[in-house]
mmCIF file of C-alpha atoms in Angstrom:
data_model
loop_
_atom_site.group_PDB
_atom_site.id
_atom_site.type_symbol
_atom_site.label_atom_id
_atom_site.label_comp_id
_atom_site.label_asym_id
_atom_site.label_seq_id
_atom_site.Cartn_x
_atom_site.Cartn_y
_atom_site.Cartn_z
ATOM 1 C CA MET A 99 43.805 -10.993 -46.975
ATOM 2 C CA LEU A 100 46.628 -10.810 -49.488
ATOM 3 C CA LYS A 101 46.380 -12.957 -52.715
ATOM 4 C CA LEU A 102 49.734 -13.197 -55.071
ATOM 5 C CA ARG A 103 49.526 -15.270 -58.352
ATOM 6 C CA ASP A 104 52.748 -15.277 -60.796
ATOM 7 C CA ILE A 105 54.145 -12.315 -59.065
ATOM 8 C CA ARG A 106 57.922 -11.460 -59.996
ATOM 9 C CA LYS A 107 60.596 -8.800 -58.995
ATOM 10 C CA THR A 108 63.842 -8.677 -61.055
ATOM 11 C CA ARG A 109 66.884 -6.629 -60.526
ATOM 12 C CA GLY A 110 69.942 -6.333 -62.846
ATOM 13 C CA GLU A 111 70.907 -8.167 -65.955
ATOM 14 C CA GLY A 112 72.979 -10.988 -67.038
ATOM 15 C CA PRO A 113 75.251 -12.541 -64.340
ATOM 16 C CA GLN A 114 73.981 -9.724 -61.978
ATOM 17 C CA ARG A 115 70.473 -10.608 -62.515
ATOM 18 C CA TYR A 116 68.315 -11.549 -59.443
ATOM 19 C CA SER A 117 64.735 -12.833 -59.995
ATOM 20 C CA LEU A 118 61.994 -13.570 -57.425
ATOM 21 C CA VAL A 119 58.995 -15.704 -58.617
ATOM 22 C CA VAL A 120 55.869 -16.142 -56.595
ATOM 23 C CA PRO A 121 53.894 -18.593 -58.168
ATOM 24 C CA GLN A 122 50.915 -18.351 -55.600
ATOM 25 C CA LEU A 123 50.880 -17.218 -52.078
ATOM 26 C CA ASP A 124 47.874 -16.494 -49.778
ATOM 27 C CA LEU A 125 47.980 -14.716 -46.462
ATOM 28 C CA ARG A 126 44.793 -15.346 -44.543
ATOM 29 C CA PRO A 127 43.946 -14.552 -40.879
ATOM 30 C CA GLY A 128 45.339 -16.821 -37.974
ATOM 31 C CA GLN A 129 48.220 -18.383 -40.551
ATOM 32 C CA ARG A 130 51.678 -19.088 -39.019
ATOM 33 C CA LEU A 131 54.097 -18.992 -41.870
ATOM 34 C CA ALA A 132 57.805 -19.299 -42.333
ATOM 35 C CA LEU A 133 59.702 -18.130 -45.284
ATOM 36 C CA VAL A 134 62.907 -20.156 -45.222
ATOM 37 C CA GLY A 135 66.200 -19.989 -47.098
ATOM 38 C CA PRO A 136 69.855 -19.203 -46.750
ATOM 39 C CA SER A 137 71.105 -15.619 -47.012
ATOM 40 C CA GLY A 138 70.612 -14.030 -50.418
ATOM 41 C CA SER A 139 67.855 -16.325 -51.264
ATOM 42 C CA GLY A 140 65.367 -13.285 -51.497
ATOM 43 C CA LYS A 141 63.499 -13.628 -48.148
ATOM 44 C CA SER A 142 63.843 -9.798 -47.361
ATOM 45 C CA THR A 143 62.783 -9.015 -51.048
ATOM 46 C CA LEU A 144 59.598 -10.907 -50.623
ATOM 47 C CA LEU A 145 58.810 -9.401 -47.287
ATOM 48 C CA ASP A 146 59.340 -5.940 -48.817
ATOM 49 C CA LEU A 147 56.839 -6.928 -51.495
ATOM 50 C CA LEU A 148 54.350 -8.112 -49.166
ATOM 51 C CA ALA A 149 54.921 -4.968 -46.801
ATOM 52 C CA LEU A 150 54.047 -2.873 -49.835
ATOM 53 C CA VAL A 151 57.317 -0.947 -49.889
ATOM 54 C CA LEU A 152 58.727 -2.716 -53.047
ATOM 55 C CA SER A 153 56.835 -2.719 -56.346
ATOM 56 C CA PRO A 154 56.533 -6.054 -58.135
ATOM 57 C CA ASP A 155 57.185 -6.360 -61.905
ATOM 58 C CA PRO A 156 54.298 -5.702 -64.361
ATOM 59 C CA GLY A 157 51.956 -8.784 -64.540
ATOM 60 C CA GLY A 158 50.331 -11.043 -62.240
ATOM 61 C CA VAL A 159 47.833 -10.583 -59.560
ATOM 62 C CA PHE A 160 48.445 -8.931 -56.138
ATOM 63 C CA GLU A 161 45.391 -8.143 -54.334
ATOM 64 C CA CYS A 162 44.420 -6.987 -50.690
ATOM 65 C CA SER A 163 40.968 -7.945 -49.351
ATOM 66 C CA VAL A 164 41.609 -6.438 -45.768
ATOM 67 C CA ASP A 165 39.664 -3.379 -46.497
ATOM 68 C CA ASP A 166 36.171 -3.492 -48.522
ATOM 69 C CA PRO A 167 36.314 -3.241 -51.293
ATOM 70 C CA MET A 168 39.308 -5.384 -52.453
ATOM 71 C CA LEU A 169 42.297 -3.467 -53.719
ATOM 72 C CA ASP A 170 44.292 -4.162 -56.550
ATOM 73 C CA VAL A 171 47.734 -3.648 -55.349
ATOM 74 C CA ALA A 172 49.574 -4.234 -58.374
ATOM 75 C CA GLY A 173 47.198 -1.662 -59.924
ATOM 76 C CA LEU A 174 47.767 0.899 -57.322
ATOM 77 C CA TRP A 175 51.664 0.453 -57.978
ATOM 78 C CA ARG A 176 51.117 0.998 -61.783
ATOM 79 C CA SER A 177 49.031 4.025 -61.110
ATOM 80 C CA GLY A 178 51.503 5.553 -58.627
ATOM 81 C CA ARG A 179 49.073 5.661 -55.886
ATOM 82 C CA GLN A 180 51.597 6.117 -53.110
ATOM 83 C CA ASP A 181 49.073 7.542 -50.599
ATOM 84 C CA VAL A 182 46.930 4.690 -50.835
ATOM 85 C CA LEU A 183 49.597 2.206 -50.419
ATOM 86 C CA ALA A 184 51.064 4.075 -47.485
ATOM 87 C CA GLY A 185 47.717 4.182 -45.768
ATOM 88 C CA LEU A 186 47.261 0.592 -46.366
ATOM 89 C CA ARG A 187 50.742 -0.344 -45.090
ATOM 90 C CA SER A 188 50.360 1.684 -41.925
ATOM 91 C CA ARG A 189 47.007 0.043 -40.956
ATOM 92 C CA VAL A 190 47.315 -3.437 -41.994
ATOM 93 C CA MET A 191 51.140 -4.281 -41.681
ATOM 94 C CA GLY A 192 53.162 -4.815 -38.563
ATOM 95 C CA TYR A 193 56.946 -5.302 -39.050
ATOM 96 C CA VAL A 194 59.598 -6.741 -36.814
ATOM 97 C CA LEU A 195 63.172 -6.066 -37.973
ATOM 98 C CA GLN A 196 66.191 -8.288 -37.559
ATOM 99 C CA THR A 197 67.934 -5.578 -35.314
ATOM 100 C CA GLY A 198 64.758 -4.226 -33.690
ATOM 101 C CA GLY A 199 64.679 -0.879 -35.519
ATOM 102 C CA LEU A 200 63.916 0.980 -32.398
ATOM 103 C CA LEU A 201 64.292 4.878 -32.087
ATOM 104 C CA GLY A 202 67.189 5.436 -29.664
ATOM 105 C CA PHE A 203 65.738 8.710 -28.434
ATOM 106 C CA LEU A 204 62.544 7.129 -27.506
ATOM 107 C CA ASP A 205 62.045 5.201 -24.296
ATOM 108 C CA VAL A 206 60.292 1.687 -24.477
ATOM 109 C CA GLN A 207 56.842 2.904 -23.824
ATOM 110 C CA ARG A 208 56.975 5.410 -26.641
ATOM 111 C CA ASN A 209 58.609 2.978 -29.187
ATOM 112 C CA ILE A 210 55.872 0.549 -28.684
ATOM 113 C CA GLY A 211 53.198 3.051 -28.730
ATOM 114 C CA LEU A 212 54.764 4.744 -31.775
ATOM 115 C CA SER A 213 52.579 2.929 -34.439
ATOM 116 C CA ARG A 214 49.503 3.908 -32.591
ATOM 117 C CA SER A 215 50.521 7.500 -32.286
ATOM 118 C CA LEU A 216 51.161 7.685 -35.769
ATOM 119 C CA LEU A 217 47.608 6.285 -36.667
ATOM 120 C CA GLY A 218 45.983 8.715 -34.099
ATOM 121 C CA LEU A 219 44.774 5.856 -31.949
ATOM 122 C CA PRO A 220 44.076 6.581 -28.346
ATOM 123 C CA ALA A 221 46.668 6.279 -25.550
ATOM 124 C CA ASP A 222 44.985 3.210 -23.733
ATOM 125 C CA ALA A 223 46.185 0.271 -21.839
ATOM 126 C CA THR A 224 47.452 -1.604 -24.903
ATOM 127 C CA VAL A 225 51.067 -0.693 -24.594
ATOM 128 C CA ARG A 226 51.356 -1.705 -20.926
ATOM 129 C CA ARG A 227 49.420 -4.924 -21.613
ATOM 130 C CA LEU A 228 51.545 -5.925 -24.464
ATOM 131 C CA ALA A 229 54.565 -4.968 -22.325
ATOM 132 C CA GLU A 230 53.529 -7.260 -19.688
ATOM 133 C CA GLN A 231 52.903 -10.159 -22.072
ATOM 134 C CA LEU A 232 56.310 -9.983 -23.576
ATOM 135 C CA GLU A 233 57.910 -9.861 -20.151
ATOM 136 C CA ILE A 234 59.453 -6.124 -20.696
ATOM 137 C CA ALA A 235 56.850 -4.221 -18.463
ATOM 138 C CA ASP A 236 59.695 -3.293 -16.019
ATOM 139 C CA GLN A 237 61.875 -1.834 -18.957
ATOM 140 C CA LEU A 238 59.140 0.624 -20.212
ATOM 141 C CA HIS A 239 61.103 3.834 -18.993
ATOM 142 C CA LYS A 240 64.476 2.828 -20.355
ATOM 143 C CA LEU A 241 66.068 3.775 -23.620
ATOM 144 C CA PRO A 242 66.774 0.980 -26.181
ATOM 145 C CA ALA A 243 70.564 1.393 -25.380
ATOM 146 C CA ALA A 244 70.037 0.138 -21.897
ATOM 147 C CA LEU A 245 68.218 -3.067 -23.027
ATOM 148 C CA SER A 246 69.574 -6.504 -24.146
ATOM 149 C CA VAL A 247 69.422 -7.770 -27.652
ATOM 150 C CA GLY A 248 66.484 -9.964 -26.753
ATOM 151 C CA GLN A 249 64.713 -7.214 -24.822
ATOM 152 C CA ARG A 250 64.831 -5.001 -27.854
ATOM 153 C CA GLN A 251 63.524 -7.650 -30.152
ATOM 154 C CA ARG A 252 60.591 -8.233 -27.597
ATOM 155 C CA VAL A 253 59.995 -4.381 -27.806
ATOM 156 C CA SER A 254 60.140 -4.459 -31.583
ATOM 157 C CA ILE A 255 57.485 -7.296 -31.477
ATOM 158 C CA ALA A 256 55.256 -5.351 -29.147
ATOM 159 C CA ARG A 257 55.508 -2.326 -31.401
ATOM 160 C CA ALA A 258 54.518 -4.371 -34.632
ATOM 161 C CA LEU A 259 51.224 -5.635 -32.724
ATOM 162 C CA ALA A 260 50.424 -2.441 -30.837
ATOM 163 C CA HIS A 261 48.205 -0.849 -33.478
ATOM 164 C CA GLY A 262 46.370 -4.053 -34.264
ATOM 165 C CA PRO A 263 47.489 -4.977 -37.545
ATOM 166 C CA SER A 264 46.112 -7.800 -39.594
ATOM 167 C CA ILE A 265 49.561 -9.126 -40.834
ATOM 168 C CA VAL A 266 52.819 -9.092 -39.114
ATOM 169 C CA LEU A 267 55.959 -9.684 -40.968
ATOM 170 C CA ALA A 268 59.327 -10.356 -39.125
ATOM 171 C CA ASP A 269 62.698 -10.518 -40.772
ATOM 172 C CA GLU A 270 65.118 -12.798 -39.185
ATOM 173 C CA PRO A 271 63.890 -11.535 -35.700
ATOM 174 C CA THR A 272 66.021 -14.197 -33.812
ATOM 175 C CA ALA A 273 69.300 -14.072 -35.852
ATOM 176 C CA SER A 274 71.155 -11.770 -33.334
ATOM 177 C CA LEU A 275 69.982 -14.052 -30.408
ATOM 178 C CA ASP A 276 71.670 -16.676 -28.638
ATOM 179 C CA PRO A 277 69.846 -20.386 -28.884
ATOM 180 C CA LEU A 278 67.873 -19.970 -25.590
ATOM 181 C CA ASN A 279 66.661 -16.251 -26.216
ATOM 182 C CA ALA A 280 66.002 -17.004 -29.872
ATOM 183 C CA GLU A 281 63.607 -19.862 -28.674
ATOM 184 C CA ARG A 282 62.048 -17.848 -26.162
ATOM 185 C CA VAL A 283 61.469 -14.667 -28.592
ATOM 186 C CA MET A 284 60.097 -16.850 -31.339
ATOM 187 C CA GLN A 285 57.628 -18.548 -28.741
ATOM 188 C CA LEU A 286 56.412 -15.195 -27.594
ATOM 189 C CA LEU A 287 56.003 -13.705 -31.109
ATOM 190 C CA VAL A 288 53.953 -16.766 -32.309
ATOM 191 C CA ALA A 289 51.753 -16.902 -29.096
ATOM 192 C CA GLN A 290 51.007 -13.063 -29.323
ATOM 193 C CA ALA A 291 50.046 -13.299 -32.916
ATOM 194 C CA GLU A 292 48.054 -16.440 -32.304
ATOM 195 C CA GLU A 293 46.270 -14.861 -29.482
ATOM 196 C CA ARG A 294 45.048 -11.846 -31.764
ATOM 197 C CA GLY A 295 44.323 -13.981 -34.735
ATOM 198 C CA VAL A 296 46.916 -12.046 -36.716
ATOM 199 C CA CYS A 297 48.644 -13.717 -39.763
ATOM 200 C CA ILE A 298 52.261 -14.001 -39.083
ATOM 201 C CA LEU A 299 54.904 -14.569 -41.688
ATOM 202 C CA VAL A 300 58.603 -15.083 -40.443
ATOM 203 C CA ALA A 301 61.589 -15.160 -42.596
ATOM 204 C CA THR A 302 64.457 -17.142 -41.236
ATOM 205 C CA HIS A 303 67.319 -19.422 -42.193
ATOM 206 C CA ASP A 304 66.629 -21.642 -39.072
ATOM 207 C CA GLU A 305 64.224 -24.133 -40.343
ATOM 208 C CA ALA A 306 64.386 -26.314 -37.154
ATOM 209 C CA LEU A 307 63.513 -23.172 -35.111
ATOM 210 C CA ALA A 308 60.532 -22.506 -37.394
ATOM 211 C CA ARG A 309 59.265 -26.181 -37.183
ATOM 212 C CA ARG A 310 59.444 -25.981 -33.350
ATOM 213 C CA ALA A 311 57.347 -23.000 -33.400
ATOM 214 C CA GLY A 312 54.716 -24.641 -35.431
ATOM 215 C CA LEU A 313 55.186 -22.385 -38.497
ATOM 216 C CA GLN A 314 54.159 -23.755 -41.895
ATOM 217 C CA LEU A 315 57.449 -23.721 -44.054
ATOM 218 C CA HIS A 316 57.629 -21.979 -47.351
ATOM 219 C CA PRO A 317 61.148 -22.679 -48.712
ATOM 220 C CA LEU A 318 62.742 -20.424 -51.431
ATOM 221 C CA GLN A 319 64.360 -22.594 -54.078
ATOM 222 C CA VAL A 320 67.173 -21.009 -55.890
ATOM 223 C CA GLN A 321 68.534 -21.850 -59.378
ATOM 224 C CA ARG A 322 71.246 -20.220 -61.677
ATOM 225 C CA GLY A 323 70.167 -19.491 -65.174
ATOM 226 C CA ALA A 324 71.662 -19.786 -68.677
ATOM 227 C CA ASP A 325 72.512 -16.084 -68.310
ATOM 228 C CA GLY A 326 74.484 -16.749 -65.211
ATOM 229 C CA GLY A 327 71.775 -14.743 -63.194
ATOM 230 C CA VAL A 328 69.790 -16.444 -60.026
ATOM 231 C CA THR A 329 65.971 -17.202 -59.828
ATOM 232 C CA ALA A 330 64.556 -17.758 -56.464
ATOM 233 C CA THR A 331 61.089 -19.411 -56.586
ATOM 234 C CA LEU A 332 58.949 -19.592 -53.596
ATOM 235 C CA ALA A 333 57.762 -23.271 -53.010
ATOM 236 C CA GLY A 334 54.456 -24.390 -51.033
ATOM 237 C CA GLY A 335 54.342 -25.520 -47.341
ATOM 238 C CA GLY A 336 56.333 -28.110 -46.034
#
């Protein structure tokens, strides 16, 4: 679905430089991947590139084959086609944020259904079915403030899946949870993605948790250059 070859993103210069290098990455249906590395290694930067909200540096190959014909994502960024990128992002991507990212003035049911509503999809049984599968069906009419941190993360997962995306990206979805809840939320996220044949990429610093969840590891290897700047390079699966 997504094909990246020799993609880079650089910010700053000299000692303040940060460069992300992706020699090769393919996202295919049903894959379960983990992007692992310490804080500041560039996990969120790579997720933003994949989510089509951050433009890559010129050069390299970045293609999306979810739609027919295949789209040249790098070319869309170069030509300023924000409309096409936004449409692709809203249809193809689901995103789980570290803090949930829920709208505080909407109840759980409307938060989950937000992605469907924005795409004009019908109001069917999808929201309730997801809530039941993620064990939050009894919370549908509550506001996010009334939920535990673990429950808010489950709502965020449901919202990311509700519109039937091809790819789900999750940025440290368990970082704010205690170990027991972290294990349960990760299990639920992976199980729901697997049931739907969705490609899932989880950014996490918890390598052991990712391994227990059966995710294929892609470490970010960080090195300091002669200019004092930092280069993070995506490695293959482990």
